[in-house]
mmCIF file of C-alpha atoms in Angstrom:
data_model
loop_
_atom_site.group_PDB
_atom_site.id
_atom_site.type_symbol
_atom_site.label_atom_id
_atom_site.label_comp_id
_atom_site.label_asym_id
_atom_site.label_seq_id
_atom_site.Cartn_x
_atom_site.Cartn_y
_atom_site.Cartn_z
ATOM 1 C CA UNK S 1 98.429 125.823 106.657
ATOM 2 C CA UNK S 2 95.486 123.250 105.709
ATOM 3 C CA UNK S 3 92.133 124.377 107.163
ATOM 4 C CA UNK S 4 91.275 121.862 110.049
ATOM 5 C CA UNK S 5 89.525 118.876 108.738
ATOM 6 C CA UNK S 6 85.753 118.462 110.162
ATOM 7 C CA UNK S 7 86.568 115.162 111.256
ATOM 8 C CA UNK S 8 86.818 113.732 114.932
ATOM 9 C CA UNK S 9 89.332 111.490 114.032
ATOM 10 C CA UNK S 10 92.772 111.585 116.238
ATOM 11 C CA UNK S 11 95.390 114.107 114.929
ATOM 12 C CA UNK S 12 97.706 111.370 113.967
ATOM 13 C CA UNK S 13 95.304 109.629 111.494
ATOM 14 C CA UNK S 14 94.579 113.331 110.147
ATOM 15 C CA UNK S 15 97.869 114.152 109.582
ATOM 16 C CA UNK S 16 99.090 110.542 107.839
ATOM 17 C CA UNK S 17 95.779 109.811 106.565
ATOM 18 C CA UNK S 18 96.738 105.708 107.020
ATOM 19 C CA UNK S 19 96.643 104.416 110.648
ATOM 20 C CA UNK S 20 97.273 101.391 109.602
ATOM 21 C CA UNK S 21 101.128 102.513 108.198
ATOM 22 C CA UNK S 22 101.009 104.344 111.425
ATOM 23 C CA UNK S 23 101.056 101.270 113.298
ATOM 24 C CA UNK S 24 103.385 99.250 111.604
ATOM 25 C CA UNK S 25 105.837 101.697 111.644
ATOM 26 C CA UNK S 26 105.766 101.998 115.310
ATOM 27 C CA UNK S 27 105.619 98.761 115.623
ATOM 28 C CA UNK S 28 108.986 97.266 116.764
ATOM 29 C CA UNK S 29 109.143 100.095 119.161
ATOM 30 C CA UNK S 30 106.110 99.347 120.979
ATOM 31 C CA UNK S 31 106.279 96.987 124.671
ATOM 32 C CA UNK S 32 105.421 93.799 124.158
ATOM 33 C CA UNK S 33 101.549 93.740 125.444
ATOM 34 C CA UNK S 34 101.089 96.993 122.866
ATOM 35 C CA UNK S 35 102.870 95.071 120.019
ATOM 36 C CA UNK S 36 99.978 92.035 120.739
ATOM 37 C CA UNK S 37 97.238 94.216 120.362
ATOM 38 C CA UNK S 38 98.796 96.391 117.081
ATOM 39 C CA UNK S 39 99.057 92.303 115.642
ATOM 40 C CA UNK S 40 95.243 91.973 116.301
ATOM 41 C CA UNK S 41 94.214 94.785 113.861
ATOM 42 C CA UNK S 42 96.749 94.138 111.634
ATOM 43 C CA UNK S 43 95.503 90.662 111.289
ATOM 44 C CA UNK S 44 91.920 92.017 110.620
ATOM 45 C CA UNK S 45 91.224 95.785 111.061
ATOM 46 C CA UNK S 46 87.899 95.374 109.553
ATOM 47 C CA UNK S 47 86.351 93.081 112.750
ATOM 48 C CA UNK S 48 88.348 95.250 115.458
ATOM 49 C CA UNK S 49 85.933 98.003 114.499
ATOM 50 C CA UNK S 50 83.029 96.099 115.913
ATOM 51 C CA UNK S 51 84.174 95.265 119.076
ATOM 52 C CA UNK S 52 83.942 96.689 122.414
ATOM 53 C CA UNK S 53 86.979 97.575 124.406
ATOM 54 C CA UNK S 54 86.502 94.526 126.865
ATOM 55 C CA UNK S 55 86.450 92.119 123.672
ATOM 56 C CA UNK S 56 89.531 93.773 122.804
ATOM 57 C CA UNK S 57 91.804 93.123 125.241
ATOM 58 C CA UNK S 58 90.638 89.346 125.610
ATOM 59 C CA UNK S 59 91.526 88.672 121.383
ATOM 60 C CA UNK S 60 95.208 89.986 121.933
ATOM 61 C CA UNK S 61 95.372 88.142 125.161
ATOM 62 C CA UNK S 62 96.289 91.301 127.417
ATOM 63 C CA UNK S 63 94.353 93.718 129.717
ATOM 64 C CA UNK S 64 91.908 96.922 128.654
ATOM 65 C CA UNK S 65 94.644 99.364 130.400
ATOM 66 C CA UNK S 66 97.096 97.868 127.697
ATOM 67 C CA UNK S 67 94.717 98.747 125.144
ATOM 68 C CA UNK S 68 94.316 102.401 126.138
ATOM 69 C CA UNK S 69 97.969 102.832 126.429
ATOM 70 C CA UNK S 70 98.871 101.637 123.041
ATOM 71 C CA UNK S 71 95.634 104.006 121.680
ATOM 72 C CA UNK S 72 97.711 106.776 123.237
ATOM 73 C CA UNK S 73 101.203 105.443 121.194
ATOM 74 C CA UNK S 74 99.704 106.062 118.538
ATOM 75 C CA UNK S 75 97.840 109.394 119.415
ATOM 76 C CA UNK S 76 94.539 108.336 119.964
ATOM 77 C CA UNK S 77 92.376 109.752 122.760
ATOM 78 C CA UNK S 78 90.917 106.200 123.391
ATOM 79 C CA UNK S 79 89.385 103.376 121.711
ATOM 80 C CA UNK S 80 86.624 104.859 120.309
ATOM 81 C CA UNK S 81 89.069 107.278 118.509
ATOM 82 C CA UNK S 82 90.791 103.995 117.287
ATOM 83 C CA UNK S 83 88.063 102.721 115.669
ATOM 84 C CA UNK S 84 86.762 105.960 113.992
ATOM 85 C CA UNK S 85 90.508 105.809 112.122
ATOM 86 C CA UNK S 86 90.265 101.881 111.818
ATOM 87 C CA UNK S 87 86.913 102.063 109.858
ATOM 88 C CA UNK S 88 88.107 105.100 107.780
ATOM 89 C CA UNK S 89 91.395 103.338 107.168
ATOM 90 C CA UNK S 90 89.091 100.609 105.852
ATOM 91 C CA UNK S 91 87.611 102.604 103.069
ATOM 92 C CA UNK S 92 90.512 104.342 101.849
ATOM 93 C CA UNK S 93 93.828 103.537 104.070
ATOM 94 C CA UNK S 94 95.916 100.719 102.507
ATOM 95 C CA UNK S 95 99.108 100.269 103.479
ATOM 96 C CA UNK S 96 101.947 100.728 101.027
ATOM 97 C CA UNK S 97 102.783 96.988 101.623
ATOM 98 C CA UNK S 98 99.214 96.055 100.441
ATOM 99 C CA UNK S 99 99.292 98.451 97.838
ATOM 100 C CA UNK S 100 102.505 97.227 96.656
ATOM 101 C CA UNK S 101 102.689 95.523 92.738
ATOM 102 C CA UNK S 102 104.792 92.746 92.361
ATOM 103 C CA UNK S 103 105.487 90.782 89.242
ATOM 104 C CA UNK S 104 103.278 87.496 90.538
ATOM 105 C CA UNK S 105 100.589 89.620 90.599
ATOM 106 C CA UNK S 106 97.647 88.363 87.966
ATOM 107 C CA UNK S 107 96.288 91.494 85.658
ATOM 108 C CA UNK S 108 93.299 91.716 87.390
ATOM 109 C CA UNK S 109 95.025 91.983 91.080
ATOM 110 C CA UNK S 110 97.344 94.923 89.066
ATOM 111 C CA UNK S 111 94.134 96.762 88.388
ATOM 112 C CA UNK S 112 92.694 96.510 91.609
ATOM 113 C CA UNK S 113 95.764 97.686 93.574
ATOM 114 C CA UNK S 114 96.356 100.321 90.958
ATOM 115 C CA UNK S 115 92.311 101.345 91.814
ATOM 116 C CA UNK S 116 92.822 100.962 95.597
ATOM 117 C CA UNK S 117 96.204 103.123 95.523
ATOM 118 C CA UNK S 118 94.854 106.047 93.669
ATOM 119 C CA UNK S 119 91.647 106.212 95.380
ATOM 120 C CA UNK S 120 93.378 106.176 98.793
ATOM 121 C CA UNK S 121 95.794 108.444 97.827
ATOM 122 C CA UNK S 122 93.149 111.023 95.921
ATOM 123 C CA UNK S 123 91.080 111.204 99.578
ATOM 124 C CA UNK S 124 94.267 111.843 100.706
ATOM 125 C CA UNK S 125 94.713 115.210 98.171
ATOM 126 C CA UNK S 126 90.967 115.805 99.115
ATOM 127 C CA UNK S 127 91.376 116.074 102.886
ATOM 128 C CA UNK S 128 94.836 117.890 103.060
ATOM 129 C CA UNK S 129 93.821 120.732 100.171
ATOM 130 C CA UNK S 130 93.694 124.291 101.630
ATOM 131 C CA UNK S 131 89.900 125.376 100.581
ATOM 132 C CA UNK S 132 91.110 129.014 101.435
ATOM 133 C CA UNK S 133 94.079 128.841 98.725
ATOM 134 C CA UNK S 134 91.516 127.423 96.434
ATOM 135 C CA UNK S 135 88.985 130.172 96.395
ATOM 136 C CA UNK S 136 91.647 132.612 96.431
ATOM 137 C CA UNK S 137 92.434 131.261 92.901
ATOM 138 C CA UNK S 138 89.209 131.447 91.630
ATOM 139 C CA UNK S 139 89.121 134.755 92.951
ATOM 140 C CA UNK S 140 91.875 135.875 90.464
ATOM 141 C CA UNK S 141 91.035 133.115 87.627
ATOM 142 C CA UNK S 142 87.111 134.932 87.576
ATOM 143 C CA UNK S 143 88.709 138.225 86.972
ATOM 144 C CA UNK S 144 91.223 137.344 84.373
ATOM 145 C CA UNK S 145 91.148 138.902 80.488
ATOM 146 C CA UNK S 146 93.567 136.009 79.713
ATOM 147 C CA UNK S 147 94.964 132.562 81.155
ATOM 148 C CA UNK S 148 98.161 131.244 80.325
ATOM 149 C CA UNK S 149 99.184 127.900 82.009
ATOM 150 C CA UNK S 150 102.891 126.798 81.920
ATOM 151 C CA UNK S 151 104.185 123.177 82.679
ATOM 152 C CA UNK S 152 106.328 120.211 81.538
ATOM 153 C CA UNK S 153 106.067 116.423 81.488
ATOM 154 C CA UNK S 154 102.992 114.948 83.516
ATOM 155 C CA UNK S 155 102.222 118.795 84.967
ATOM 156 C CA UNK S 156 102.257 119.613 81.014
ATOM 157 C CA UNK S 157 99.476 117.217 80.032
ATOM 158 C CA UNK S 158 97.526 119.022 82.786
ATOM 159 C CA UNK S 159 98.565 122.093 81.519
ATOM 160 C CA UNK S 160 96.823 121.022 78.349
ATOM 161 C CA UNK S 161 93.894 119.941 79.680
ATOM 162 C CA UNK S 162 93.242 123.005 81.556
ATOM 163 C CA UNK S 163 93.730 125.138 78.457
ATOM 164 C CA UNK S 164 91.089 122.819 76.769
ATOM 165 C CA UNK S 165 88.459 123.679 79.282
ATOM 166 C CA UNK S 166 89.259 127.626 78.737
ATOM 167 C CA UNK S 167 85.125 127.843 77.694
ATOM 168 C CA UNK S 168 84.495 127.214 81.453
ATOM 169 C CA UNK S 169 86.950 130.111 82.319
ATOM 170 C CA UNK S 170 85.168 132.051 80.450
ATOM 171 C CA UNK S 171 87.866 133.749 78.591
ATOM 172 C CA UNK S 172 90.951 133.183 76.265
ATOM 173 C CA UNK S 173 93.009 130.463 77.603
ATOM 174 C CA UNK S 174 96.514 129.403 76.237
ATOM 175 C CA UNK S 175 99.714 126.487 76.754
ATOM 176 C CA UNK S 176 102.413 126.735 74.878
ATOM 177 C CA UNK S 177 104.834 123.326 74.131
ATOM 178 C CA UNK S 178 107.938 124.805 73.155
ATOM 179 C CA UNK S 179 110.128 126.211 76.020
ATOM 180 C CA UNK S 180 111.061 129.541 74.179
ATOM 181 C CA UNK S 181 106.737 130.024 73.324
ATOM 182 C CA UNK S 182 106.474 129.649 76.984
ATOM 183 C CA UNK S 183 108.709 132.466 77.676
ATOM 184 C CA UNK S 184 107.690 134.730 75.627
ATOM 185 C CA UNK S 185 103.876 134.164 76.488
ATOM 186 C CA UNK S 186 105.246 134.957 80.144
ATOM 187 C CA UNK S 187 106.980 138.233 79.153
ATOM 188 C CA UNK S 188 103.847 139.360 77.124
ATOM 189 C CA UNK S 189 101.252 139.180 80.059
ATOM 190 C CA UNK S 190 100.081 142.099 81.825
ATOM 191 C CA UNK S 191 98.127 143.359 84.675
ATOM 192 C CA UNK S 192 95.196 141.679 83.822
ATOM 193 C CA UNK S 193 96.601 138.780 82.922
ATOM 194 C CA UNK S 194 96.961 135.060 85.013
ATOM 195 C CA UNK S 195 99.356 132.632 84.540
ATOM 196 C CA UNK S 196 99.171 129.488 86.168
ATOM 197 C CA UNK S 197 102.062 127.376 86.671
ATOM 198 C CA UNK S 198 101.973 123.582 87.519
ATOM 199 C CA UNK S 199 104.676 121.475 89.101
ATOM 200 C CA UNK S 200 104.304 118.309 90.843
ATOM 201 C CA UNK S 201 108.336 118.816 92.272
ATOM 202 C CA UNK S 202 107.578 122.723 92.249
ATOM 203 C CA UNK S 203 111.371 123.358 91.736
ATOM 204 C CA UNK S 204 111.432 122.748 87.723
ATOM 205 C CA UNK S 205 113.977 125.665 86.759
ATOM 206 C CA UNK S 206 112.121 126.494 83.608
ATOM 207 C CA UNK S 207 108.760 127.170 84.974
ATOM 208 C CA UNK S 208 109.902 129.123 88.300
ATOM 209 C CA UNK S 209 111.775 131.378 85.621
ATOM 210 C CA UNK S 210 108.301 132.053 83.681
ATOM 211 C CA UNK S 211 106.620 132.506 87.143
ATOM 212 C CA UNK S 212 109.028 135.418 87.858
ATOM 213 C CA UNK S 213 108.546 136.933 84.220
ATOM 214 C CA UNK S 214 105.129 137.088 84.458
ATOM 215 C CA UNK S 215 104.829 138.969 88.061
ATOM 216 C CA UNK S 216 107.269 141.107 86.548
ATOM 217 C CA UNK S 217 104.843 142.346 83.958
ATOM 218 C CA UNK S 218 102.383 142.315 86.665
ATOM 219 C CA UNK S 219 100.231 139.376 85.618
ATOM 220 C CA UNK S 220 99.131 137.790 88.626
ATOM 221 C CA UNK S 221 100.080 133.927 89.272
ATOM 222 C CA UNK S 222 98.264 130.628 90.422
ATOM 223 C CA UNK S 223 100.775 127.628 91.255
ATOM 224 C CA UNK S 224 100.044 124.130 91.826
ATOM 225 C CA UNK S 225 102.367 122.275 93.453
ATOM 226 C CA UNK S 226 102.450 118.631 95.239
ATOM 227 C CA UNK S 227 103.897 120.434 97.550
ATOM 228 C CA UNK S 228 105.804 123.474 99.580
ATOM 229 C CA UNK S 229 107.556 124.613 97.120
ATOM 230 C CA UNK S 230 110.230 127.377 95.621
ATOM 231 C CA UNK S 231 107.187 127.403 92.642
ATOM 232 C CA UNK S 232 104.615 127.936 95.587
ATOM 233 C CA UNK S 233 106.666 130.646 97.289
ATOM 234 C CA UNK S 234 107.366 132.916 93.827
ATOM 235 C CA UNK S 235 103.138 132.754 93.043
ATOM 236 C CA UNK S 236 100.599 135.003 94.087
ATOM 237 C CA UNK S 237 98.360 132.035 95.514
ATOM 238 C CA UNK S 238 99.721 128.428 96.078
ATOM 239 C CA UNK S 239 97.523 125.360 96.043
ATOM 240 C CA UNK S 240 98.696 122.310 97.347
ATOM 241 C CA UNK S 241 98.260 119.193 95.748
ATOM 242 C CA UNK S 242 99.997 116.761 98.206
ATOM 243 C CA UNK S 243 99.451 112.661 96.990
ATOM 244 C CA UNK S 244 100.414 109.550 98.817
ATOM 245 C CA UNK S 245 103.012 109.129 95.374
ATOM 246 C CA UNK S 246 105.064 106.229 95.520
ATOM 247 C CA UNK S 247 108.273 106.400 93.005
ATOM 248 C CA UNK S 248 108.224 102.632 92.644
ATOM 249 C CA UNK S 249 108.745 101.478 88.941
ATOM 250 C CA UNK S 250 104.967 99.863 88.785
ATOM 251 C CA UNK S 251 103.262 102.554 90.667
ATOM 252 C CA UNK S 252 100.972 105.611 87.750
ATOM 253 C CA UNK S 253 100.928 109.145 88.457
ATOM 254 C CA UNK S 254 98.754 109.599 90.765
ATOM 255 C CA UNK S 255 99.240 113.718 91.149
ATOM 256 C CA UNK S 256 98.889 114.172 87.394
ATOM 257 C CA UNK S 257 94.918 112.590 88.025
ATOM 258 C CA UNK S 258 95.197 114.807 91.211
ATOM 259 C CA UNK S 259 95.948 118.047 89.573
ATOM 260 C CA UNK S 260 93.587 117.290 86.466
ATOM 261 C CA UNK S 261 90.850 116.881 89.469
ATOM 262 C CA UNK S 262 92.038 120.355 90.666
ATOM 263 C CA UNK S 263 91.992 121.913 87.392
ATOM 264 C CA UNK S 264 88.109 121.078 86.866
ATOM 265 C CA UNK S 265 87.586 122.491 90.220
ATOM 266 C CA UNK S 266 89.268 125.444 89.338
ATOM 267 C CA UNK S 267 87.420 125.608 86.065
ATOM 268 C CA UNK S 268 83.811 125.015 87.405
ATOM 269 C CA UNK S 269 83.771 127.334 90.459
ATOM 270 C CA UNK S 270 84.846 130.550 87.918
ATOM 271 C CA UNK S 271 81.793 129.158 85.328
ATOM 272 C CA UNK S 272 80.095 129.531 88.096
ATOM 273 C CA UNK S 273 80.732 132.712 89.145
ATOM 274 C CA UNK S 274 79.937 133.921 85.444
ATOM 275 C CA UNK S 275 76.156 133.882 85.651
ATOM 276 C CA UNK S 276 73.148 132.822 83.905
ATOM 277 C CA UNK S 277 74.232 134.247 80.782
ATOM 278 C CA UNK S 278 77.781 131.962 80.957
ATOM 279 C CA UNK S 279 76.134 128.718 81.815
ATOM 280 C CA UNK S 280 73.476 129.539 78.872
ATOM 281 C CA UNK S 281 76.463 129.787 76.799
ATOM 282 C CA UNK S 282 78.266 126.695 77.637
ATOM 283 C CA UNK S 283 74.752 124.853 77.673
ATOM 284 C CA UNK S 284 74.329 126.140 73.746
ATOM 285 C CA UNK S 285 77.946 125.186 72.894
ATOM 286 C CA UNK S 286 77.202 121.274 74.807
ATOM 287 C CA UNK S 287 74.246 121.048 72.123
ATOM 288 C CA UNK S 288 76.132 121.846 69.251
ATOM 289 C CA UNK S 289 78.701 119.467 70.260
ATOM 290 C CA UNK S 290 76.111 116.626 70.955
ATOM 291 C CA UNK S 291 75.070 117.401 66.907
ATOM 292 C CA UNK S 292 78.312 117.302 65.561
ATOM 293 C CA UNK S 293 78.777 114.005 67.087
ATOM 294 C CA UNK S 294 75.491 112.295 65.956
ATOM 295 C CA UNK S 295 75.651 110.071 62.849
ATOM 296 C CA UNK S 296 73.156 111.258 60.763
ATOM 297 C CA UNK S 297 72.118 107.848 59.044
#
């Protein structure tokens, strides 16, 4: 289970991370006088913040008791609670419908919504990961003689990615393309070995299959999932990615930037846990680098 956030807001806004979806959703099951006040902050969330509870009640035209109870629909303690969520929602809680591209939209109103949808979803990620799962992994990832990752499509470009960053791990790192490589770098791990599988679906056939090969040469495995998954259940230690994805044909891949974001968490936490002598290392190689890209004119 996720660690509990350290935030006061209500349980509902932790759990959905949008009150504002949270409200529309409910609303064409809410009385009347509830469904007046759920209008006002859908009209303008941003000034309902502000307000006391008194002012409230008088903009939707109904009484403070009807404000409390529709708080309480929506599993807030009270107004203040509402607010918290409101002015959080704000800052990262769009609602799908706002979110949503449409082929009027100009290329600059593409780009924002595109911005807006993975930000909000990435805070998302950022609030729901399990810290405990995560330092597990580096746990296993800082004692590893090798790293293999395994992964197709989207959770294959991450794969790659991870692979290059294999001088922060600290030791050999490898990803293999081709299914059959895959395999056989799975049956040729051993007990010192990690593998670490990625999956957005976690249920990709292929890379279950290598997770199984590898635990039974006794490699230890890491798997990162968007979320509870048949991948998660076969690994050693699970991480859950879980994005606000929508499948819409417009909408980018959110948990690909997601799991890359993971991946360098991952990665820097284990450099870390190398010492001095590590980050001298990686310092040294960052200057070479630097030369090699300098025109020398």
């Amino acid at each position: 289970m996720p660690p509990t956030p350290s935030t006061h807001l209500p349980m509902s806004a932790q759990i959905d991370g949008n009150i504002i979806e949270l409200i529309e959703s409910k609303l064409h099951s809410m009385q009347p006088s509830q469904r007046k006040v759920a209008q006002r902050i859908l009209e303008n969330r941003e000034s309902v913040v502000g307000v006391t509870l008194s002012e409230m009640a008088k903009s939707a035209a109904v009484s403070e008791p009807t404000v409390i109870r529709f708080c309480r629909e929506i599993g807030c303690s009270g107004f203040r609670e509402l607010k918290l969520s409101l002015a959080r929602s704000a800052a990262f809680g769009l609602s799908a419908t706002e979110l949503a591209i449409t082929d009027q939209d100009r290329p600059a109103e593409v780009g924002e919504k595109i911005f807006d949808a993975t930000l909000n979803s990435l805070d998302h990620c950022r609030r729901n990961l399990n810290w405990d799962d995560l330092e597990r992994a580096v746990d296993l990832l800082a004692g590893a003689r090798h790293i293999e990752f395994f992964g197709y499509g989207a959770s294959g470009i991450v794969a790659q990615d991870a692979q290059q960053k294999f001088a922060l791990f600290g030791c050999t790192c490898a990803y293999q393309i081709d299914a059959h490589q895959q395999y056989i770098a799975a049956s040729m791990l051993g007990a010192d070995d990690v593998a670490v599988a990625i999956s957005n679906t976690g249920t990709t056939r292929s890379v279950v299959e290598f997770v199984r090969t590898a635990r039974l040469n006794g490699a230890r495995v890491v798997a990162i999932s968007g979320v509870r998954s048949t991948l998660i259940e076969q690994s050693d230690v699970g991480i859950v990615v879980e994005t606000r994805e929508n499948t819409e044909l417009y909408t980018p891949t959110i948990s690909r930037l997601a799991a890359l974001i993971v991946i360098d968490i991952l990665s820097t936490n284990v450099a870390i846990r190398r010492g001095p002598a590590h980050a001298a290392k990686i310092q040294q190689m960052k200057k070479g680098l630097a030369e090699m890209r300098a025109l020398n004119l």
